[in-house]
Each structure stands twice: as C-alpha cells, then as structure tokens.
mmCIF file of C-alpha atoms in Angstrom:
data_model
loop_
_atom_site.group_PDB
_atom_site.id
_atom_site.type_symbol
_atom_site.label_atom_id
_atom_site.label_comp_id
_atom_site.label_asym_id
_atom_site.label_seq_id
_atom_site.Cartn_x
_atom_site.Cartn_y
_atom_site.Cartn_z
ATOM 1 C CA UNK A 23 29.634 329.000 -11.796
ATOM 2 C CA UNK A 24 31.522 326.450 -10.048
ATOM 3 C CA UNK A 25 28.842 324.077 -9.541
ATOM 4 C CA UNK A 26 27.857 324.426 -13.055
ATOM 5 C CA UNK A 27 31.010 323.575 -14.010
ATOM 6 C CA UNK A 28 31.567 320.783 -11.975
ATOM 7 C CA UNK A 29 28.015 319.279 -12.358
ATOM 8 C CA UNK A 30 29.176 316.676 -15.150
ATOM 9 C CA UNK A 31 32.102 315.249 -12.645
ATOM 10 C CA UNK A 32 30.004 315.046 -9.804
ATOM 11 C CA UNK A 33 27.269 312.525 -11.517
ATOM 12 C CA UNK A 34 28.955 309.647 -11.517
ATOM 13 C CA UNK A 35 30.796 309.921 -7.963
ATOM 14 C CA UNK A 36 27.661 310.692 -6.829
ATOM 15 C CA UNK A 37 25.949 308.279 -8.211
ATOM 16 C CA UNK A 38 28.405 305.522 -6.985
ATOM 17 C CA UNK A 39 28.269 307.053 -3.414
ATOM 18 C CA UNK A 40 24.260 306.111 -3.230
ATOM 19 C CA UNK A 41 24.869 303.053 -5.493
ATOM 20 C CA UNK A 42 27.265 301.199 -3.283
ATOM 21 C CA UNK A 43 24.868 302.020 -0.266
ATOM 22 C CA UNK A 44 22.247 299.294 -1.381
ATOM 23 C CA UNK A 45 24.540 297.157 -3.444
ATOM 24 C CA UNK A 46 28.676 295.884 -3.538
ATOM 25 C CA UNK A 47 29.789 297.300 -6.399
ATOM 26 C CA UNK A 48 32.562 295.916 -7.749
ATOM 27 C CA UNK A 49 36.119 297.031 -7.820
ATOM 28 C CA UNK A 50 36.858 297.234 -10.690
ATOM 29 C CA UNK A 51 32.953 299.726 -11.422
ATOM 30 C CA UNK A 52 34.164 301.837 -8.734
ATOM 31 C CA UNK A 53 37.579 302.040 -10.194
ATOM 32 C CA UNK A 54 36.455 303.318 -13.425
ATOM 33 C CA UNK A 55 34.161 305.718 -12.113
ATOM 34 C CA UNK A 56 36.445 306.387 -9.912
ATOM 35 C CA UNK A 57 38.852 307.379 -13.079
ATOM 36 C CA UNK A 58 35.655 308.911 -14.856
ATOM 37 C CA UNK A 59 35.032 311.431 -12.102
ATOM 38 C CA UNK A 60 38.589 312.747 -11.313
ATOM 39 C CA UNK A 61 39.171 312.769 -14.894
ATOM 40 C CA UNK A 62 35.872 314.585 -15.603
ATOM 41 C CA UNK A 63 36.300 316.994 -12.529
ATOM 42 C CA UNK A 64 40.133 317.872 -13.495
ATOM 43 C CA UNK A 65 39.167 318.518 -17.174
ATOM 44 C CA UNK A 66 36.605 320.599 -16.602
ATOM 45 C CA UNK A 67 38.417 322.469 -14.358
ATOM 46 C CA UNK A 68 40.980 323.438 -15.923
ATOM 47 C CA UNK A 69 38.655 324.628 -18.956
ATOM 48 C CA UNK A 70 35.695 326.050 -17.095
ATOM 49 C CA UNK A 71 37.486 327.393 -14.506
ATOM 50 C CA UNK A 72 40.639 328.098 -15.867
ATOM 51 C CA UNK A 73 42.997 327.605 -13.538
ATOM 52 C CA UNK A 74 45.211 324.665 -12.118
ATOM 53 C CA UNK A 75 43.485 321.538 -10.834
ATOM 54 C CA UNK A 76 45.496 322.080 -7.237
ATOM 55 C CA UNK A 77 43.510 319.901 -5.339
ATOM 56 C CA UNK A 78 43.991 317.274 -7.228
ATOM 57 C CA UNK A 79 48.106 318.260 -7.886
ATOM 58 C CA UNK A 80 49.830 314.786 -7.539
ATOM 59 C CA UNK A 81 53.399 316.208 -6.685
ATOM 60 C CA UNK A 82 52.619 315.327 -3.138
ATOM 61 C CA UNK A 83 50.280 312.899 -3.489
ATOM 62 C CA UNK A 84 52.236 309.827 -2.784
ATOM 63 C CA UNK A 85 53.154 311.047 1.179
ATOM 64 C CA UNK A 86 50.013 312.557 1.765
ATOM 65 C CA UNK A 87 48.407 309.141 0.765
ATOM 66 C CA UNK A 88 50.605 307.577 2.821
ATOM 67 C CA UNK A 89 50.014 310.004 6.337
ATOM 68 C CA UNK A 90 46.764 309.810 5.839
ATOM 69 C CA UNK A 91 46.523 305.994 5.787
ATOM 70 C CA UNK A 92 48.574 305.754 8.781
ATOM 71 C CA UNK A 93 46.521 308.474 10.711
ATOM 72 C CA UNK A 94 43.291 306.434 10.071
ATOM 73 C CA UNK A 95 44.821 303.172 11.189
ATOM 74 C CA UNK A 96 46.006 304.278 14.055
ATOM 75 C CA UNK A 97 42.718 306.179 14.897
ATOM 76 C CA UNK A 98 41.106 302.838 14.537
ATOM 77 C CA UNK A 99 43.307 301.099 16.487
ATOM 78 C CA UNK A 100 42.557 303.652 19.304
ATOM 79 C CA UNK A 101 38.651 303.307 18.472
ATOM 80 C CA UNK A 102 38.605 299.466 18.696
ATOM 81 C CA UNK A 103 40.992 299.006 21.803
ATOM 82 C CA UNK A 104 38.689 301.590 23.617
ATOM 83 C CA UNK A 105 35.550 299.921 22.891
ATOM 84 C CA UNK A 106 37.032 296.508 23.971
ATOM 85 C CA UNK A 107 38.747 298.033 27.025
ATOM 86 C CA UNK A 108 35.589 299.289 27.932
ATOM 87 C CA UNK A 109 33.384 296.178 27.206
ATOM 88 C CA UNK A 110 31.116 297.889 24.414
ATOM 89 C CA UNK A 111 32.434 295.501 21.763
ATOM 90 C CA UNK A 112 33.759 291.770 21.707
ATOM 91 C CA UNK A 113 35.403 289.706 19.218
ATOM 92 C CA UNK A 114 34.353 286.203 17.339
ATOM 93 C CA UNK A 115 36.166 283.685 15.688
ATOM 94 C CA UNK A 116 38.424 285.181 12.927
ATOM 95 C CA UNK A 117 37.881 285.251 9.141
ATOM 96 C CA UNK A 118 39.939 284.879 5.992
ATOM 97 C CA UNK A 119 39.848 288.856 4.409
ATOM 98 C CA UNK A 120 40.405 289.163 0.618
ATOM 99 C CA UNK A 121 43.111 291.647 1.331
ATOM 100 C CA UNK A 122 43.428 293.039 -2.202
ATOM 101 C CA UNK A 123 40.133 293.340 -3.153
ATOM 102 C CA UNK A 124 38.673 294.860 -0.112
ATOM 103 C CA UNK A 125 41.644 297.264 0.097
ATOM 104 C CA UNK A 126 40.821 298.235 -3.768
ATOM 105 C CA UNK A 127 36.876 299.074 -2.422
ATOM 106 C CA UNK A 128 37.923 301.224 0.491
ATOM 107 C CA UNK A 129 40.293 303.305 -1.721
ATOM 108 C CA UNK A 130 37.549 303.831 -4.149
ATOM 109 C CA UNK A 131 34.929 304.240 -2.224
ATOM 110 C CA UNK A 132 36.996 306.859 -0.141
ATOM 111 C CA UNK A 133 38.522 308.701 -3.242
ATOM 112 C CA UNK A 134 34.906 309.078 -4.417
ATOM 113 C CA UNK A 135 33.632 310.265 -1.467
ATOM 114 C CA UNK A 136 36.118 313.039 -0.825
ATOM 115 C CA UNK A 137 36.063 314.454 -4.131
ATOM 116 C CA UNK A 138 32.251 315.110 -3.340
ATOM 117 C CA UNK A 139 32.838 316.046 -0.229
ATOM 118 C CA UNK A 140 36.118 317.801 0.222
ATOM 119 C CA UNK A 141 37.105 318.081 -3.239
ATOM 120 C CA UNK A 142 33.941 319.777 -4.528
ATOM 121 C CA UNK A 143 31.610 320.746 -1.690
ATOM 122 C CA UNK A 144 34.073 322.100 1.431
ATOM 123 C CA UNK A 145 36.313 323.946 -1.433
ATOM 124 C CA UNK A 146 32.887 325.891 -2.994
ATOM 125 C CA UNK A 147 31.783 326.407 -0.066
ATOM 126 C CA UNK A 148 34.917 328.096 1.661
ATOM 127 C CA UNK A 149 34.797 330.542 -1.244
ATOM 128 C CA UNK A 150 31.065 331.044 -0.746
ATOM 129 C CA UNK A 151 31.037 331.988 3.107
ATOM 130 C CA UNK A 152 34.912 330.733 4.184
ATOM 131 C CA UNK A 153 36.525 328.067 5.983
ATOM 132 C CA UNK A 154 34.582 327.863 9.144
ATOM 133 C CA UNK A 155 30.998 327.951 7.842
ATOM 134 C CA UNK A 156 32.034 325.213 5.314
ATOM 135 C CA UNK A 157 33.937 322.816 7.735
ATOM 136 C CA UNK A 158 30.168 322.672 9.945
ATOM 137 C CA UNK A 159 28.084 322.886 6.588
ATOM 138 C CA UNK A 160 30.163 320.228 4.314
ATOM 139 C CA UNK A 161 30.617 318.314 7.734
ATOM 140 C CA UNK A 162 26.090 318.534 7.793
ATOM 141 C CA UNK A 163 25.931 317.203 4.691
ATOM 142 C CA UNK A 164 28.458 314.029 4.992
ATOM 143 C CA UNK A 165 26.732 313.314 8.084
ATOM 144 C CA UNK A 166 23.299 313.205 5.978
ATOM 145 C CA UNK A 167 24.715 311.399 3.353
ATOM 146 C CA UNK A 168 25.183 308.509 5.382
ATOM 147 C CA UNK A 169 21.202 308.420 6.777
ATOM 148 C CA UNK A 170 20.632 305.889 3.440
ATOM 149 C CA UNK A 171 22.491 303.154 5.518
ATOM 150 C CA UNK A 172 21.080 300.253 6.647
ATOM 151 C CA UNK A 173 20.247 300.589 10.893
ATOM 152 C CA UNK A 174 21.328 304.592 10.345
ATOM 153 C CA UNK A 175 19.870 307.631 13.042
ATOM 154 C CA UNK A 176 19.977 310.988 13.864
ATOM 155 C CA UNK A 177 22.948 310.218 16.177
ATOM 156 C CA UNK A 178 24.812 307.784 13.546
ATOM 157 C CA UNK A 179 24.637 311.074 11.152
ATOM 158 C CA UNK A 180 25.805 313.369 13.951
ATOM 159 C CA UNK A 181 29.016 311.119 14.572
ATOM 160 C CA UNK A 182 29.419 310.728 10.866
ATOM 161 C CA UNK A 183 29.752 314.463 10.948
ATOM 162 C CA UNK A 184 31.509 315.264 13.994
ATOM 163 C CA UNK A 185 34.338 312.032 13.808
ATOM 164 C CA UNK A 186 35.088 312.305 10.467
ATOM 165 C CA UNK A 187 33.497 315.346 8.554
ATOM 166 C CA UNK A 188 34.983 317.772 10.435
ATOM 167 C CA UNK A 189 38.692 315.566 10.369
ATOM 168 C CA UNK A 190 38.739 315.380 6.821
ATOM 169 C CA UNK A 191 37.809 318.677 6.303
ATOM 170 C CA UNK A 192 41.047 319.857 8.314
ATOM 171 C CA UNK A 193 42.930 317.677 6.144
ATOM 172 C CA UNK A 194 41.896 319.204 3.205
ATOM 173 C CA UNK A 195 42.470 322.795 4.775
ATOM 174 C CA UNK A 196 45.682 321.253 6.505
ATOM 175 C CA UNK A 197 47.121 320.480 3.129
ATOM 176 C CA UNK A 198 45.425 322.411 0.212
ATOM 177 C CA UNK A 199 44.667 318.663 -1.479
ATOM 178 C CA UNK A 200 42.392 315.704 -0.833
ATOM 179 C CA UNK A 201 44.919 313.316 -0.546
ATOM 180 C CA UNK A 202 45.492 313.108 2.827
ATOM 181 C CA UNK A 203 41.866 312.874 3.662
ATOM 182 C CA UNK A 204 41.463 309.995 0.634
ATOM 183 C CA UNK A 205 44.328 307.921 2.640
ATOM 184 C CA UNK A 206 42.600 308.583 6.383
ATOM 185 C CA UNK A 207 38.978 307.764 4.988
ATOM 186 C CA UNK A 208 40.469 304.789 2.945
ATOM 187 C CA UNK A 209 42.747 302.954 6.246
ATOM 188 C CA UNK A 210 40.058 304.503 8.363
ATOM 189 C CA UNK A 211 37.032 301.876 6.555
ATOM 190 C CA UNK A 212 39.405 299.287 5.752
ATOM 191 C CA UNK A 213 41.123 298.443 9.718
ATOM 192 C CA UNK A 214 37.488 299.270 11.076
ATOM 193 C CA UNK A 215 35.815 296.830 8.548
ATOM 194 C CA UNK A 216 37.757 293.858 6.657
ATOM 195 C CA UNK A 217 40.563 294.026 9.564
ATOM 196 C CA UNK A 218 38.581 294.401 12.780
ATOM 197 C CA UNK A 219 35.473 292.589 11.441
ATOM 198 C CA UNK A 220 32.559 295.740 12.678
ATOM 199 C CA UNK A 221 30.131 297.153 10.782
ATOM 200 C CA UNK A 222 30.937 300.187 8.543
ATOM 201 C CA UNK A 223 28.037 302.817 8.374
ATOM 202 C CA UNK A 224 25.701 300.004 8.907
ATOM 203 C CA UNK A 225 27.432 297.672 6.206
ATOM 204 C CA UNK A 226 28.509 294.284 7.304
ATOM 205 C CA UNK A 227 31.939 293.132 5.763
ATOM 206 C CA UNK A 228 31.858 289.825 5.210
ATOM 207 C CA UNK A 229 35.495 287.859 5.089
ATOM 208 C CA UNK A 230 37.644 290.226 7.733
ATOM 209 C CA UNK A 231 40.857 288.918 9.230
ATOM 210 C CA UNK A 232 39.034 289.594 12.762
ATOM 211 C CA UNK A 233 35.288 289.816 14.028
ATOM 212 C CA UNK A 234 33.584 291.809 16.531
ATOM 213 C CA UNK A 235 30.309 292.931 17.233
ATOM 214 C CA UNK A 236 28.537 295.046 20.219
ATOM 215 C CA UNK A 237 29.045 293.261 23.290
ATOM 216 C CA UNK A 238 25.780 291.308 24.866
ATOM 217 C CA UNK A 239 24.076 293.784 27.015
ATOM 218 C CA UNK A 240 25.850 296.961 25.547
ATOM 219 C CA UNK A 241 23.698 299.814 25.509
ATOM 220 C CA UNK A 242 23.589 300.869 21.511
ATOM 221 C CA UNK A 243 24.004 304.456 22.497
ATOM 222 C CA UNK A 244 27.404 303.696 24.018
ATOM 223 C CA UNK A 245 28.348 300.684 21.293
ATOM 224 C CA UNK A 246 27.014 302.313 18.113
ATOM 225 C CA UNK A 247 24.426 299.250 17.571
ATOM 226 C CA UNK A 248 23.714 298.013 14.276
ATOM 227 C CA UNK A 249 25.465 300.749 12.465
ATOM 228 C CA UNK A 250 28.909 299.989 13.967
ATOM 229 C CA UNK A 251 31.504 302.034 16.122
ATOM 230 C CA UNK A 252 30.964 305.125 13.829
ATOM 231 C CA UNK A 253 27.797 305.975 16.203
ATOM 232 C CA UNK A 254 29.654 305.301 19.258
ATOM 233 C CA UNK A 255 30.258 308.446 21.518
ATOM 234 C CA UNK A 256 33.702 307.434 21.864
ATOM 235 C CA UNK A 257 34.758 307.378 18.531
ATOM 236 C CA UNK A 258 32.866 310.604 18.241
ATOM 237 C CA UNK A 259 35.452 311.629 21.310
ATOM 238 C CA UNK A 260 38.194 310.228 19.107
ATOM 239 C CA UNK A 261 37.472 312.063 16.007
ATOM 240 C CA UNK A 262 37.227 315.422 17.349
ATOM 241 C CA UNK A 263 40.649 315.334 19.331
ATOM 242 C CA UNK A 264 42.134 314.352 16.307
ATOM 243 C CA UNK A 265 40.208 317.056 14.650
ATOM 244 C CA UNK A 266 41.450 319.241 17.548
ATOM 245 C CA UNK A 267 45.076 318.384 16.802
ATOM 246 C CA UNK A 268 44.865 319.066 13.062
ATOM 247 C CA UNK A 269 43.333 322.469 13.560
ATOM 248 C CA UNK A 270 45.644 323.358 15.992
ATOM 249 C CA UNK A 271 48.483 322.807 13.080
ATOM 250 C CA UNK A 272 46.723 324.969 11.139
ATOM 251 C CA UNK A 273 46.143 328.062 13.220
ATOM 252 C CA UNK A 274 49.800 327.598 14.483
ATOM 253 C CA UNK A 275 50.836 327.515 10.429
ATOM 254 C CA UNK A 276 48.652 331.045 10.147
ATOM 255 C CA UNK A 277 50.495 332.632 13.176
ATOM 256 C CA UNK A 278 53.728 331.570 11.880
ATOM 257 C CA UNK A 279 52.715 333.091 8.157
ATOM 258 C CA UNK A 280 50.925 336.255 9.839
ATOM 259 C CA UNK A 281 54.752 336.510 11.782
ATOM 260 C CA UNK A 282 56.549 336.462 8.121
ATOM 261 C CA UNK A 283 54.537 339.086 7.130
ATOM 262 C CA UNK A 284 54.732 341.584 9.932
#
C-alpha cells in the first residue's frame, strides 16, 4: 500500500538521482524537483495514508539541519586529514569554488537522495521486517545505487553502504526525521568535493577552494582511486564508528524508555 502510494513522489527524485549521475543538472532543476517530490510525497501521504507526514515535520528541522551539517564536515575533515597523514592523497594548486551554487547542488542532491532512501525505502522497510533488516537492506540498495558512477566497483558500492548507508540510516532512526541525515549527506559531499577538491562517487568537481587527488604510487584499494575517498577503507573505518556512536545513542535512548516504563 505504501509503495503504491508513494509511487507518484518517488518518480521524479528518482529520476533526478540517475539523471545527475551522467549529467550536472542545474540548481535551480534539482530545486524544483526537489519541491515536486517532497511536495508530492507529503500530499500523498497525508491522503493515502492518512496520517501525519512526521518525517518530513519541520518543527525541528532547522537544528537537525544544522547537526547534521556539522557532523558531516567534521567527518570529512577527519577523512581528508587521515588520508593526507597517511600519504594516500595529496593536494594541487587551489581553485576558485562557486560557493553558492555548489552548496545549492549538494543540498538538493542530498534532500533527494534521502527521501528515496531514508524517507521512503528504510521507513517501508522497518515496517515490513523492522529496524535492523532495513538499516543492512536500505544500506544494499544505496550502495547499488551508486554502481552508475563513473570509475564505480564492487568495493566503491560496499563503502557507499557501510560509510554512509548505514550512518544515515541511524540518523533517521536517531531522530524519527530525515533532516539530520539531509544536513550530514549535504556538508558530507560539499567539504569532500567543492572544499577539498576529491572526487565524489566518481564525479570530478570542477572549481573547489582546494584540490587533491590519490597520491602517486597509492595503491587504489587504500586511496579509493578514481572514484574518490568514498572507496577508501578508511573512510569506510570512519563511517562505521560514527555509525557506532549514533547507534549507541539509540539503544541507550531505548534502555532509558524501557526504565520509564518498568
């Protein structure tokens, strides 16, 4: 029933999510489909499913945006400095970075991608088969998504999955909405690509403040190649502390509930 539903929202995120793959969309194209699908998905919502669009409520929306941007940058941060520290990467020369108009793509291209991924998939399927087998299945399928990018593997897709599927997952289950995982995927692409200059999930962003690129003799397994830090094992190592640390917040939250109850 809920996919049903949902069907006519998901078209044109999806859509956009294989579009911008192959092609830059523009800003302002992802913006408006960006407005189409929550629009679409809250409407029919509310009147298919009949109830309250909570994942979507914007009561909280503002600080959850705003943790979740400052978790991703400072996840980056930890990504980059490691693979400098540990001479997988280098930088180049600096660039000059269109700061408003990248910053505009990597909060659309993030809102789209968690309301198919969070929004819509992790929440149908945690009422299909519960949290657990949806944060590995909805995790899967994020991974796979991302095996349409230019230079992608089997082992890009596994770190897709396992840095950030899993994360933003939590941080839907963490807080009940998507925001929080909308602001960590959005600073998450925007200090890995227009600040820090690397390739993001194989695509090169031209015009970041920085540079970088795989150091000379790197192996890719270690550096993440062509597709960028995302396939690097220590990002991967990155992601699932942080994952780690956000699930631990959760069970602890359960305990404390289970407690209130007793």
């Amino acid at each position: 029933m809920a996919f049903a539903v949902e069907g006519p929202a998901l078209a044109p995120a999806a859509v956009a999510h294989i579009t911008h793959r192959h092609i830059a969309l523009s800003p302002i194209l992802l913006t408006g489909i960006l407005l189409l699908s929550y629009g679409g998905y809250g409407l029919l919502v509310r009147w298919g499913e009949r109830r309250p669009v909570s994942e979507l409520a914007l009561w909280r929306a503002p600080f959850e945006l705003g943790a979740g941007a400052l978790t991703g940058a400072v996840l980056m941060i930890m990504i980059y400095v490691s693979l400098l520290a540990t001479g997988l990467y280098q930088e180049h020369q600096s660039g000059a970075p269109e700061w408003l108009f990248q910053a505009l793509a990597c909060f659309a291209t993030a809102s789209l991608e968690e309301l198919l991924f969070r929004g819509i998939a992790f929440r149908i399927l945690a009422r299909l088969l519960g949290s657990v087998p949806a944060l590995g299945i909805s995790a899967l399928l994020f991974g796979m998504a991302h095996l349409i990018a230019p230079d992608a593997s089997i082992l890009a897709a596994v770190g897709i999955a396992v840095e950030a599927g899993l994360l933003l997952a939590a941080c839907l289950m963490l807080t009940g909405r998507i925001w929080c995982a909308v602001g960590l995927h959005a600073a998450w692409n925007y200090m890995e690509g227009p600040i820090f200059g690397a390739t993001v999930s194989g695509h090169v962003r031209p015009n970041a403040l920085l540079s970088s690129s795989p150091a000379d003799g790197a192996s890719p397994l270690w550096s993440g190649g062509n597709f960028g830090p995302e396939a690097s094992p220590v990002t991967m190592l990155i992601g699932l502390v942080a994952f780690a640390a956000v699930m631990a917040v959760i069970i602890q939250r359960g305990r404390r509930e289970t407690g209130k109850l007793a």
